[in-house]
């Protein structure tokens, strides 16, 4: 028996640490003493995939192919997968791979029965930015706590935002997109709306200004596209295909890779929404869903303290809901320490040590691994493409020995599908008709705008009525105070005493004549 096959040898002891009895994913074959050992397989228990993980390594070392390899096997085992595709190069998982000398050579090295296979996929895009089924959320569904975090509000401002959401909910003002939220904030500090929150603390003009400015900056990051209707149902990510394989949900992010806050916002909402909806399941035979976040350094770059705290808490707690999260990035230092501590499964590709900072990062990475018979500093700088240092959690939750591994080749296409094929896949999905067309129904913005227009119309009508009444009064007053005009010649004659005396005389005589003619009395004869 050679040393490498002796169970008591270092190689034998390492391999024994990966001899699991339950279902497991095959990662590859052990590398020991400069040789690949196809008889010593390195695996990861399916039941431990909800304990989270990290795939790290320098550019070009094979991280994305490792992600693809694990995602394929999860799907084959009936586990749904979510892939955040920052660079747009994992859409090929939907199409069968292409056999070539490199692929067949790798398969022979690691004793892999390679067969070109495509996997069932759905393609999504944030708010319709890029090619994919649009993923949107309403502001109401997003909620005040999460919104406060992404707007980087302090505690007082967060409490005020909570009051704004409470008011909108109690008044039936739907907060669908950001213009709805902005309209409610502006209304509550207007002359018309100031009294609305007086009984429960009110909203200061200063705080409202902070919130409105933060919303403007947030929209400039492209976040306005994400909020709207129809709101996406995150349970869509938990589906399996008709043949029982897990559905691979690919979020296409090339169009927003320069908008990290938008991507961060989506991540926070998605995980929070799933956490709120899913029941506690504890330890499971296989996860309900596994996330892979490629280029995770973009996720954490410039992230607020509140965001990091939220991610740490989510990673810690969501495991009990049967959800696993894998971060894919260049070095472990790209992931905050509190998050890194929650990642039980590690696949570390080669690191470079060209600069003093690189050397420092290499030493820090080595310290994060359990003790091993390898010289990890030397090993990590000498690994080839598609090779990695692996340690995972065994079926009883203990770390496995560190194992240098030559990884298997993905069976799907290693590269993106053609744009036309991607477009066809999106538009032929049953979900496309459900989510493709944005809906802008009447909500808080329209209701407040209509009420303000009506109030302005009433105010204008009241002002016009008041002005007309004032004008009428002024005219009456002017009429009473005006001097009487001089009488005309006729009026002077008629009004004179002589005319009145003559009129009486004529009237008396005429009256007598009329009386006589009426009663038939005869004239007095002389």
Short mmCIF file of C-alpha atoms in Angstrom, two decimals:
data_model
loop_
_atom_site.label_atom_id
_atom_site.label_comp_id
_atom_site.label_asym_id
_atom_site.label_seq_id
_atom_site.Cartn_x
_atom_site.Cartn_y
_atom_site.Cartn_z
CA UNK A 1 0.00 0.00 0.00
CA UNK A 2 1.47 3.33 -1.02
CA UNK A 3 1.48 6.31 1.32
CA UNK A 4 -1.12 8.12 -0.73
CA UNK A 5 -3.63 5.23 -0.45
CA UNK A 6 -2.90 4.44 3.19
CA UNK A 7 -5.86 5.68 5.31
CA UNK A 8 -3.34 6.73 7.95
CA UNK A 9 -1.36 8.87 5.50
CA UNK A 10 -2.04 12.62 5.26
CA UNK A 11 -3.76 12.16 1.87
CA UNK A 12 -5.83 9.27 3.21
CA UNK A 13 -6.85 11.26 6.27
CA UNK A 14 -7.90 14.21 4.14
CA UNK A 15 -9.95 11.98 1.83
CA UNK A 16 -11.59 10.26 4.81
CA UNK A 17 -12.91 13.65 5.92
CA UNK A 18 -14.97 13.84 2.71
CA UNK A 19 -16.41 10.31 2.77
CA UNK A 20 -19.99 11.34 3.52
CA UNK A 21 -22.84 8.84 3.79
CA UNK A 22 -25.68 11.14 2.69
CA UNK A 23 -26.27 13.00 -0.60
CA UNK A 24 -23.35 15.24 -1.55
CA UNK A 25 -22.12 17.38 -4.43
CA UNK A 26 -18.90 16.35 -6.18
CA UNK A 27 -16.33 19.14 -6.33
CA UNK A 28 -13.35 17.28 -7.75
CA UNK A 29 -10.32 15.13 -6.97
CA UNK A 30 -7.66 15.60 -4.30
CA UNK A 31 -4.33 17.16 -5.24
CA UNK A 32 -1.50 15.72 -3.21
CA UNK A 33 2.24 15.85 -3.63
CA UNK A 34 1.90 17.47 -7.04
CA UNK A 35 -0.46 14.83 -8.45
CA UNK A 36 -4.21 14.62 -9.00
CA UNK A 37 -5.84 11.66 -7.24
CA UNK A 38 -9.12 10.74 -9.02
CA UNK A 39 -9.69 7.94 -6.50
CA UNK A 40 -9.87 10.48 -3.64
CA UNK A 41 -12.95 12.62 -4.23
CA UNK A 42 -13.69 15.94 -2.51
CA UNK A 43 -17.38 16.57 -1.86
CA UNK A 44 -19.76 18.80 0.06
CA UNK A 45 -22.82 17.44 1.90
CA UNK A 46 -26.11 18.60 0.43
CA UNK A 47 -27.49 19.15 3.93
CA UNK A 48 -24.73 21.67 4.68
CA UNK A 49 -25.41 24.00 1.77
CA UNK A 50 -27.61 26.19 3.97
CA UNK A 51 -24.58 26.88 6.19
CA UNK A 52 -23.41 29.41 3.60
CA UNK A 53 -20.09 29.66 1.85
CA UNK A 54 -17.36 31.62 0.09
CA UNK A 55 -15.79 31.13 -3.33
CA UNK A 56 -12.74 33.39 -3.64
CA UNK A 57 -9.74 33.84 -5.88
CA UNK A 58 -7.90 36.20 -8.20
CA UNK A 59 -9.35 37.16 -11.57
CA UNK A 60 -9.16 34.32 -14.06
CA UNK A 61 -8.69 31.50 -11.55
CA UNK A 62 -12.07 29.84 -12.21
CA UNK A 63 -14.43 31.21 -9.54
CA UNK A 64 -17.39 31.61 -11.89
CA UNK A 65 -16.93 28.05 -13.20
CA UNK A 66 -16.96 26.77 -9.62
CA UNK A 67 -20.19 28.68 -9.01
CA UNK A 68 -21.61 27.10 -12.18
CA UNK A 69 -20.47 23.61 -11.17
CA UNK A 70 -22.15 23.77 -7.77
CA UNK A 71 -25.31 25.40 -9.16
CA UNK A 72 -25.67 22.63 -11.76
CA UNK A 73 -25.52 19.89 -9.16
CA UNK A 74 -27.93 21.68 -6.86
CA UNK A 75 -30.43 21.95 -9.71
CA UNK A 76 -29.92 18.27 -10.55
CA UNK A 77 -30.77 17.43 -6.94
CA UNK A 78 -34.02 19.42 -7.07
CA UNK A 79 -32.70 22.48 -5.22
CA UNK A 80 -33.66 25.90 -6.70
CA UNK A 81 -30.73 28.26 -7.25
CA UNK A 82 -30.41 32.04 -7.48
CA UNK A 83 -27.45 33.49 -9.38
CA UNK A 84 -26.65 37.20 -9.31
CA UNK A 85 -24.79 37.62 -12.60
CA UNK A 86 -22.87 40.89 -12.40
CA UNK A 87 -20.72 40.36 -15.50
CA UNK A 88 -23.31 38.60 -17.63
CA UNK A 89 -21.27 35.41 -18.09
CA UNK A 90 -23.34 32.72 -16.33
CA UNK A 91 -26.36 32.72 -18.63
CA UNK A 92 -24.69 29.77 -20.37
CA UNK A 93 -25.92 27.48 -17.58
CA UNK A 94 -29.17 27.25 -19.56
CA UNK A 95 -27.43 25.65 -22.57
CA UNK A 96 -25.48 22.37 -22.95
CA UNK A 97 -21.72 22.70 -22.81
CA UNK A 98 -19.39 22.04 -25.71
CA UNK A 99 -16.97 19.13 -25.51
CA UNK A 100 -13.38 19.98 -26.35
CA UNK A 101 -9.93 18.72 -25.53
CA UNK A 102 -9.70 20.84 -22.40
CA UNK A 103 -13.04 19.65 -21.02
CA UNK A 104 -12.47 15.97 -21.76
CA UNK A 105 -8.97 16.16 -20.32
CA UNK A 106 -10.26 17.70 -17.08
CA UNK A 107 -13.03 15.08 -16.85
CA UNK A 108 -10.47 12.28 -17.23
CA UNK A 109 -8.19 13.83 -14.57
CA UNK A 110 -10.93 13.88 -11.91
CA UNK A 111 -12.88 10.74 -12.92
CA UNK A 112 -15.90 12.76 -14.03
CA UNK A 113 -18.56 11.24 -16.26
CA UNK A 114 -19.03 14.45 -18.25
CA UNK A 115 -22.17 14.94 -20.33
CA UNK A 116 -23.22 18.19 -22.02
CA UNK A 117 -26.32 19.40 -20.15
CA UNK A 118 -28.37 22.60 -19.97
CA UNK A 119 -30.40 23.43 -16.88
CA UNK A 120 -33.86 24.99 -16.50
CA UNK A 121 -33.48 28.76 -16.10
CA UNK A 122 -35.44 31.97 -15.67
CA UNK A 123 -33.74 35.28 -16.42
CA UNK A 124 -34.54 38.43 -14.45
CA UNK A 125 -33.56 42.10 -14.54
CA UNK A 126 -33.92 44.78 -11.87
CA UNK A 127 -36.93 46.89 -12.78
CA UNK A 128 -36.50 45.98 -16.41
CA UNK A 129 -32.99 47.49 -16.65
CA UNK A 130 -31.40 45.09 -19.11
CA UNK A 131 -32.67 41.81 -20.56
CA UNK A 132 -34.86 39.81 -18.21
CA UNK A 133 -38.22 39.52 -16.50
CA UNK A 134 -38.53 42.78 -14.51
CA UNK A 135 -38.23 42.47 -10.75
CA UNK A 136 -40.00 45.30 -8.91
CA UNK A 137 -41.17 45.96 -5.38
CA UNK A 138 -43.60 48.55 -4.05
CA UNK A 139 -42.35 51.07 -1.51
CA UNK A 140 -44.98 49.76 0.93
CA UNK A 141 -43.69 46.19 0.56
CA UNK A 142 -40.14 47.45 1.00
CA UNK A 143 -41.12 49.00 4.33
CA UNK A 144 -39.81 51.89 6.44
CA UNK A 145 -37.05 49.99 8.24
CA UNK A 146 -35.36 48.77 5.08
CA UNK A 147 -35.92 52.11 3.34
CA UNK A 148 -34.28 53.89 6.29
CA UNK A 149 -31.25 51.65 5.97
CA UNK A 150 -30.71 52.28 2.26
CA UNK A 151 -31.34 56.02 2.70
CA UNK A 152 -28.82 55.98 5.57
CA UNK A 153 -31.15 57.80 7.97
CA UNK A 154 -30.38 58.23 11.65
CA UNK A 155 -32.63 56.90 14.39
CA UNK A 156 -34.77 60.04 14.65
CA UNK A 157 -35.21 60.23 10.88
CA UNK A 158 -36.03 56.51 10.78
CA UNK A 159 -38.77 57.03 13.37
CA UNK A 160 -40.17 59.91 11.33
CA UNK A 161 -40.18 57.75 8.20
CA UNK A 162 -42.09 55.12 10.20
CA UNK A 163 -44.74 57.76 11.01
CA UNK A 164 -44.97 58.68 7.32
CA UNK A 165 -45.59 55.05 6.35
CA UNK A 166 -48.13 54.72 9.20
CA UNK A 167 -50.00 57.82 8.04
CA UNK A 168 -50.06 56.66 4.42
CA UNK A 169 -51.34 53.24 5.45
CA UNK A 170 -54.08 54.64 7.72
CA UNK A 171 -55.30 57.04 5.00
CA UNK A 172 -55.29 54.46 2.21
CA UNK A 173 -52.46 56.20 0.35
CA UNK A 174 -50.66 53.42 -1.50
CA UNK A 175 -46.89 53.89 -1.66
CA UNK A 176 -46.06 52.18 -4.93
CA UNK A 177 -43.06 54.09 -6.24
CA UNK A 178 -40.69 56.76 -4.97
CA UNK A 179 -42.80 59.65 -6.25
CA UNK A 180 -45.60 58.43 -3.96
CA UNK A 181 -43.33 58.56 -0.94
CA UNK A 182 -42.00 61.96 -1.93
CA UNK A 183 -45.56 63.28 -2.35
CA UNK A 184 -46.61 62.14 1.14
CA UNK A 185 -43.49 63.63 2.75
CA UNK A 186 -44.04 66.97 0.99
CA UNK A 187 -47.75 66.98 1.89
CA UNK A 188 -47.11 66.40 5.60
CA UNK A 189 -44.98 69.56 5.86
CA UNK A 190 -47.31 71.68 3.72
CA UNK A 191 -49.79 74.16 5.21
CA UNK A 192 -52.58 71.75 4.39
CA UNK A 193 -50.97 68.64 5.88
CA UNK A 194 -49.03 69.89 8.91
CA UNK A 195 -51.85 69.13 11.33
CA UNK A 196 -52.16 65.49 10.22
CA UNK A 197 -49.34 64.15 12.41
CA UNK A 198 -49.59 66.60 15.33
CA UNK A 199 -51.26 64.07 17.59
CA UNK A 200 -48.46 61.51 17.14
CA UNK A 201 -45.38 63.70 17.12
CA UNK A 202 -45.46 65.54 13.81
CA UNK A 203 -42.83 65.78 11.10
CA UNK A 204 -40.28 68.55 11.21
CA UNK A 205 -39.41 70.46 8.06
CA UNK A 206 -35.72 69.71 8.62
CA UNK A 207 -36.27 65.94 8.83
CA UNK A 208 -38.55 66.04 5.78
CA UNK A 209 -35.82 67.87 3.88
CA UNK A 210 -33.25 65.20 4.81
CA UNK A 211 -35.57 62.42 3.65
CA UNK A 212 -36.40 64.17 0.37
CA UNK A 213 -32.72 64.82 -0.40
CA UNK A 214 -31.87 61.20 0.38
CA UNK A 215 -34.65 60.03 -1.94
CA UNK A 216 -33.31 62.24 -4.73
CA UNK A 217 -29.79 60.83 -4.33
CA UNK A 218 -31.21 57.30 -4.21
CA UNK A 219 -33.10 57.86 -7.47
CA UNK A 220 -29.93 59.13 -9.11
CA UNK A 221 -28.42 55.70 -8.37
CA UNK A 222 -31.13 54.22 -10.60
CA UNK A 223 -33.32 52.95 -7.75
CA UNK A 224 -36.45 54.52 -9.17
CA UNK A 225 -36.65 51.72 -11.75
CA UNK A 226 -36.84 49.09 -9.04
CA UNK A 227 -39.89 50.45 -7.23
CA UNK A 228 -43.27 49.96 -8.85
CA UNK A 229 -45.90 47.45 -9.85
CA UNK A 230 -46.49 44.65 -10.44
CA UNK A 231 -44.55 43.73 -7.31
CA UNK A 232 -42.45 40.57 -7.67
CA UNK A 233 -43.39 37.50 -5.67
CA UNK A 234 -40.12 36.13 -4.27
CA UNK A 235 -41.63 32.64 -3.99
CA UNK A 236 -41.04 32.45 -7.77
CA UNK A 237 -37.40 31.69 -6.89
CA UNK A 238 -38.41 28.54 -4.99
CA UNK A 239 -39.85 26.66 -7.96
CA UNK A 240 -38.74 23.44 -9.57
CA UNK A 241 -39.03 22.52 -13.24
CA UNK A 242 -41.50 19.96 -14.59
CA UNK A 243 -38.76 17.28 -14.55
CA UNK A 244 -38.09 17.85 -10.84
CA UNK A 245 -34.83 19.75 -11.26
CA UNK A 246 -34.41 22.97 -9.33
CA UNK A 247 -35.07 26.11 -11.33
CA UNK A 248 -32.00 28.34 -11.76
CA UNK A 249 -32.99 32.01 -11.45
CA UNK A 250 -30.36 34.21 -13.10
CA UNK A 251 -30.50 37.90 -12.24
CA UNK A 252 -28.83 39.72 -15.13
CA UNK A 253 -26.95 42.70 -13.67
CA UNK A 254 -24.45 43.91 -16.31
CA UNK A 255 -26.58 47.01 -16.92
CA UNK A 256 -26.46 48.01 -13.23
CA UNK A 257 -22.98 46.92 -12.15
CA UNK A 258 -22.09 50.62 -11.80
CA UNK A 259 -25.06 51.10 -9.45
CA UNK A 260 -24.07 49.05 -6.39
CA UNK A 261 -26.65 50.68 -4.15
CA UNK A 262 -29.45 49.49 -6.41
CA UNK A 263 -28.11 45.94 -6.29
CA UNK A 264 -27.63 46.18 -2.53
CA UNK A 265 -31.19 47.39 -2.14
CA UNK A 266 -32.53 44.45 -4.10
CA UNK A 267 -30.47 41.99 -2.08
CA UNK A 268 -31.69 43.38 1.23
CA UNK A 269 -35.33 43.37 0.14
CA UNK A 270 -35.15 39.92 -1.38
CA UNK A 271 -33.58 38.27 1.66
CA UNK A 272 -35.81 40.16 4.09
CA UNK A 273 -38.91 39.21 2.11
CA UNK A 274 -37.97 35.54 1.99
CA UNK A 275 -37.05 35.54 5.66
CA UNK A 276 -40.43 37.05 6.58
CA UNK A 277 -42.43 34.62 4.43
CA UNK A 278 -40.68 31.30 4.98
CA UNK A 279 -41.32 29.12 8.03
CA UNK A 280 -38.59 27.96 10.38
CA UNK A 281 -37.30 24.54 9.30
CA UNK A 282 -34.05 24.15 11.24
CA UNK A 283 -31.70 21.50 9.86
CA UNK A 284 -32.90 20.05 6.55
CA UNK A 285 -31.80 17.24 4.25
CA UNK A 286 -31.36 19.75 1.48
CA UNK A 287 -31.79 23.54 1.29
CA UNK A 288 -34.91 25.18 -0.10
CA UNK A 289 -32.86 27.68 -2.07
CA UNK A 290 -29.18 28.58 -2.48
CA UNK A 291 -28.01 32.08 -3.49
CA UNK A 292 -24.77 32.85 -5.29
CA UNK A 293 -23.70 36.49 -5.36
CA UNK A 294 -20.94 36.86 -7.91
CA UNK A 295 -18.52 39.80 -7.62
CA UNK A 296 -19.57 40.26 -4.00
CA UNK A 297 -17.00 43.02 -3.48
CA UNK A 298 -19.36 45.27 -5.47
CA UNK A 299 -22.01 44.46 -2.92
CA UNK A 300 -19.92 45.60 0.04
CA UNK A 301 -17.94 48.48 -1.51
CA UNK A 302 -19.16 51.74 0.01
CA UNK A 303 -21.91 49.95 1.91
CA UNK A 304 -23.33 51.77 4.91
CA UNK A 305 -22.91 50.46 8.44
CA UNK A 306 -26.65 49.79 8.57
CA UNK A 307 -26.43 47.69 5.41
CA UNK A 308 -23.55 45.63 6.74
CA UNK A 309 -25.40 45.05 10.00
CA UNK A 310 -28.46 43.94 8.05
CA UNK A 311 -26.48 41.50 5.90
CA UNK A 312 -24.73 40.05 8.96
CA UNK A 313 -28.02 39.50 10.75
CA UNK A 314 -29.66 38.03 7.66
CA UNK A 315 -26.81 35.59 7.00
CA UNK A 316 -26.90 34.51 10.63
CA UNK A 317 -30.66 33.94 10.80
CA UNK A 318 -31.80 32.88 7.34
CA UNK A 319 -30.07 29.50 7.60
CA UNK A 320 -32.93 28.32 9.82
CA UNK A 321 -35.33 29.03 6.93
CA UNK A 322 -33.44 26.59 4.71
CA UNK A 323 -31.69 29.29 2.64
CA UNK A 324 -27.99 29.11 1.82
CA UNK A 325 -25.88 32.07 0.67
CA UNK A 326 -22.57 31.86 -1.18
CA UNK A 327 -20.45 34.96 -1.80
CA UNK A 328 -18.13 34.90 -4.81
CA UNK A 329 -15.30 37.45 -4.73
CA UNK A 330 -11.58 38.01 -5.18
CA UNK A 331 -10.26 37.78 -1.63
CA UNK A 332 -11.86 36.95 1.71
CA UNK A 333 -11.06 40.46 2.90
CA UNK A 334 -13.73 41.72 0.46
CA UNK A 335 -16.30 40.25 2.85
CA UNK A 336 -16.73 41.89 6.29
CA UNK A 337 -15.38 39.81 9.15
CA UNK A 338 -18.74 39.36 10.85
CA UNK A 339 -20.20 37.99 7.62
CA UNK A 340 -17.14 35.85 6.85
CA UNK A 341 -17.47 34.19 10.26
CA UNK A 342 -20.88 32.83 9.19
CA UNK A 343 -19.57 31.10 6.04
CA UNK A 344 -18.96 27.44 6.83
CA UNK A 345 -17.96 26.25 3.34
CA UNK A 346 -14.85 27.58 1.58
CA UNK A 347 -13.50 27.17 -1.95
CA UNK A 348 -10.35 29.27 -2.25
CA UNK A 349 -8.81 29.61 -5.71
CA UNK A 350 -5.33 30.96 -6.35
CA UNK A 351 -4.20 34.27 -4.90
CA UNK A 352 -1.52 36.55 -6.29
CA UNK A 353 1.24 38.15 -4.24
CA UNK A 354 2.64 40.77 -6.60
CA UNK A 355 2.53 43.67 -4.12
CA UNK A 356 3.02 44.10 -0.36
CA UNK A 357 -0.76 44.44 0.00
CA UNK A 358 -1.22 41.16 -1.89
CA UNK A 359 1.27 39.44 0.42
CA UNK A 360 -0.53 40.78 3.45
CA UNK A 361 -3.88 39.56 2.10
CA UNK A 362 -2.35 36.14 1.41
CA UNK A 363 -1.12 35.76 4.99
CA UNK A 364 -4.52 36.89 6.32
CA UNK A 365 -6.28 34.33 4.11
CA UNK A 366 -4.05 31.49 5.31
CA UNK A 367 -4.93 32.28 8.92
CA UNK A 368 -8.63 31.75 8.20
CA UNK A 369 -8.10 28.06 7.34
CA UNK A 370 -7.83 25.18 9.83
CA UNK A 371 -4.38 23.66 10.39
CA UNK A 372 -3.31 21.42 7.53
CA UNK A 373 -0.32 19.48 6.23
CA UNK A 374 -0.09 21.86 3.27
CA UNK A 375 2.14 24.91 3.09
CA UNK A 376 -0.85 27.09 2.27
CA UNK A 377 1.08 30.24 1.38
CA UNK A 378 3.01 28.36 -1.25
CA UNK A 379 -0.01 26.31 -2.36
CA UNK A 380 -2.37 29.27 -2.80
CA UNK A 381 0.07 31.10 -5.09
CA UNK A 382 0.78 27.99 -7.16
CA UNK A 383 -2.72 26.70 -7.89
CA UNK A 384 -3.70 26.47 -11.55
CA UNK A 385 -6.95 27.59 -13.15
CA UNK A 386 -9.79 25.39 -11.93
CA UNK A 387 -7.91 24.31 -8.81
CA UNK A 388 -8.73 25.40 -5.29
CA UNK A 389 -8.21 24.82 -1.59
CA UNK A 390 -11.40 23.44 -0.07
CA UNK A 391 -12.78 23.04 3.43
CA UNK A 392 -16.48 22.47 4.10
CA UNK A 393 -18.72 21.43 6.96
CA UNK A 394 -19.14 17.69 7.40
CA UNK A 395 -22.53 16.08 8.01
CA UNK A 396 -22.11 16.63 11.75
CA UNK A 397 -21.21 20.30 11.27
CA UNK A 398 -17.45 20.02 11.91
CA UNK A 399 -14.93 21.53 9.44
CA UNK A 400 -13.37 19.03 7.07
CA UNK A 401 -9.60 18.87 6.53
CA UNK A 402 -8.14 21.38 4.10
CA UNK A 403 -7.96 19.75 0.68
CA UNK A 404 -6.21 21.02 -2.44
CA UNK A 405 -8.62 20.06 -5.22
CA UNK A 406 -8.73 19.88 -9.00
CA UNK A 407 -12.32 20.84 -9.71
CA UNK A 408 -14.72 19.22 -12.12
CA UNK A 409 -15.76 20.91 -15.36
CA UNK A 410 -19.28 22.38 -15.64
CA UNK A 411 -21.55 20.44 -17.99
CA UNK A 412 -23.35 23.55 -19.24
CA UNK A 413 -21.91 26.22 -21.52
CA UNK A 414 -18.94 28.08 -20.01
CA UNK A 415 -19.84 31.55 -21.25
CA UNK A 416 -22.93 33.63 -21.99
CA UNK A 417 -25.63 32.59 -24.43
CA UNK A 418 -26.23 34.75 -27.49
CA UNK A 419 -28.32 37.90 -26.89
CA UNK A 420 -31.04 36.65 -29.25
CA UNK A 421 -31.31 33.35 -27.35
CA UNK A 422 -31.46 35.21 -24.06
CA UNK A 423 -34.20 37.51 -25.36
CA UNK A 424 -36.18 34.51 -26.61
CA UNK A 425 -35.84 32.72 -23.26
CA UNK A 426 -37.13 35.79 -21.42
CA UNK A 427 -40.12 36.45 -23.65
CA UNK A 428 -41.15 32.79 -23.83
CA UNK A 429 -41.30 32.51 -20.03
CA UNK A 430 -44.74 32.13 -18.46
CA UNK A 431 -43.75 34.87 -16.01
CA UNK A 432 -43.07 37.46 -18.69
CA UNK A 433 -46.71 38.40 -19.24
CA UNK A 434 -47.20 38.64 -15.48
CA UNK A 435 -44.35 41.06 -14.73
CA UNK A 436 -43.17 42.64 -17.99
CA UNK A 437 -45.56 45.58 -18.24
CA UNK A 438 -45.20 48.25 -15.55
CA UNK A 439 -48.49 49.44 -14.04
CA UNK A 440 -48.90 53.00 -12.75
CA UNK A 441 -52.31 52.95 -11.10
CA UNK A 442 -53.76 55.63 -8.86
CA UNK A 443 -51.73 55.82 -5.67
CA UNK A 444 -50.55 58.35 -3.10
CA UNK A 445 -49.08 60.77 -5.66
CA UNK A 446 -52.25 60.94 -7.76
CA UNK A 447 -54.57 61.13 -4.74
CA UNK A 448 -52.60 63.90 -3.05
CA UNK A 449 -52.22 65.78 -6.35
CA UNK A 450 -55.98 65.54 -6.95
CA UNK A 451 -56.78 66.67 -3.41
CA UNK A 452 -54.37 69.58 -3.66
CA UNK A 453 -55.83 70.58 -7.04
CA UNK A 454 -59.34 70.43 -5.57
CA UNK A 455 -58.23 72.44 -2.53
CA UNK A 456 -56.61 75.03 -4.79
CA UNK A 457 -59.79 75.23 -6.90
CA UNK A 458 -61.90 75.69 -3.77
CA UNK A 459 -59.52 78.35 -2.51
CA UNK A 460 -59.61 80.15 -5.85
CA UNK A 461 -63.42 80.00 -5.93
CA UNK A 462 -63.64 81.30 -2.37
CA UNK A 463 -61.19 84.08 -3.18
CA UNK A 464 -63.17 85.04 -6.29
CA UNK A 465 -66.45 85.08 -4.32
CA UNK A 466 -64.87 87.22 -1.61
CA UNK A 467 -63.52 89.63 -4.21
CA UNK A 468 -66.92 89.88 -5.91
CA UNK A 469 -68.65 90.52 -2.57
CA UNK A 470 -66.11 93.16 -1.69
CA UNK A 471 -66.62 94.85 -5.08
CA UNK A 472 -70.39 94.87 -4.64
CA UNK A 473 -70.10 96.44 -1.19
CA UNK A 474 -67.74 99.09 -2.50
CA UNK A 475 -70.19 99.90 -5.31
CA UNK A 476 -73.11 100.21 -2.87
CA UNK A 477 -71.08 102.43 -0.60
CA UNK A 478 -70.08 104.61 -3.54
CA UNK A 479 -73.70 104.89 -4.63
CA UNK A 480 -74.91 106.08 -1.20
CA UNK A 481 -72.27 108.74 -0.93
CA UNK A 482 -72.73 110.27 -4.44
CA UNK A 483 -74.34 113.93 -4.71
CA UNK A 484 -77.88 114.21 -6.17
CA UNK A 485 -77.98 115.54 -9.77
CA UNK A 486 -79.51 119.02 -10.59
CA UNK A 487 -83.25 118.81 -11.52
CA UNK A 488 -84.17 119.21 -15.17
CA UNK A 489 -86.37 122.11 -16.47
CA UNK A 490 -89.44 119.85 -16.48
CA UNK A 491 -88.75 118.74 -12.93
CA UNK A 492 -88.33 122.37 -11.87
CA UNK A 493 -91.66 123.41 -13.41
CA UNK A 494 -93.56 120.42 -12.06
CA UNK A 495 -92.11 120.90 -8.67
CA UNK A 496 -92.91 124.62 -8.36
CA UNK A 497 -95.67 125.92 -6.00
CA UNK A 498 -97.60 127.67 -8.78
CA UNK A 499 -97.75 124.43 -10.77
CA UNK A 500 -98.97 122.47 -7.76
CA UNK A 501 -101.72 125.09 -7.01
CA UNK A 502 -102.86 125.09 -10.61
CA UNK A 503 -102.92 121.33 -10.64
CA UNK A 504 -105.12 121.26 -7.54
CA UNK A 505 -107.58 123.70 -9.12
CA UNK A 506 -107.72 121.79 -12.36
CA UNK A 507 -108.00 118.58 -10.50
CA UNK A 508 -110.96 119.81 -8.41
CA UNK A 509 -112.87 121.07 -11.45
CA UNK A 510 -112.09 117.92 -13.38
CA UNK A 511 -113.18 115.85 -10.46
CA UNK A 512 -116.51 117.57 -10.29
CA UNK A 513 -117.12 117.03 -13.98
CA UNK A 514 -116.29 113.37 -13.68
CA UNK A 515 -118.52 112.97 -10.62
CA UNK A 516 -121.43 114.50 -12.27
CA UNK A 517 -121.18 112.47 -15.42
CA UNK A 518 -120.87 109.34 -13.36
CA UNK A 519 -123.90 109.82 -11.06
CA UNK A 520 -126.23 111.43 -13.61
CA UNK A 521 -126.78 114.65 -11.78
CA UNK A 522 -127.86 117.51 -13.94
CA UNK A 523 -125.97 120.73 -14.37
CA UNK A 524 -127.17 123.66 -12.40
CA UNK A 525 -129.09 126.06 -14.63
CA UNK A 526 -128.57 129.75 -14.38
#
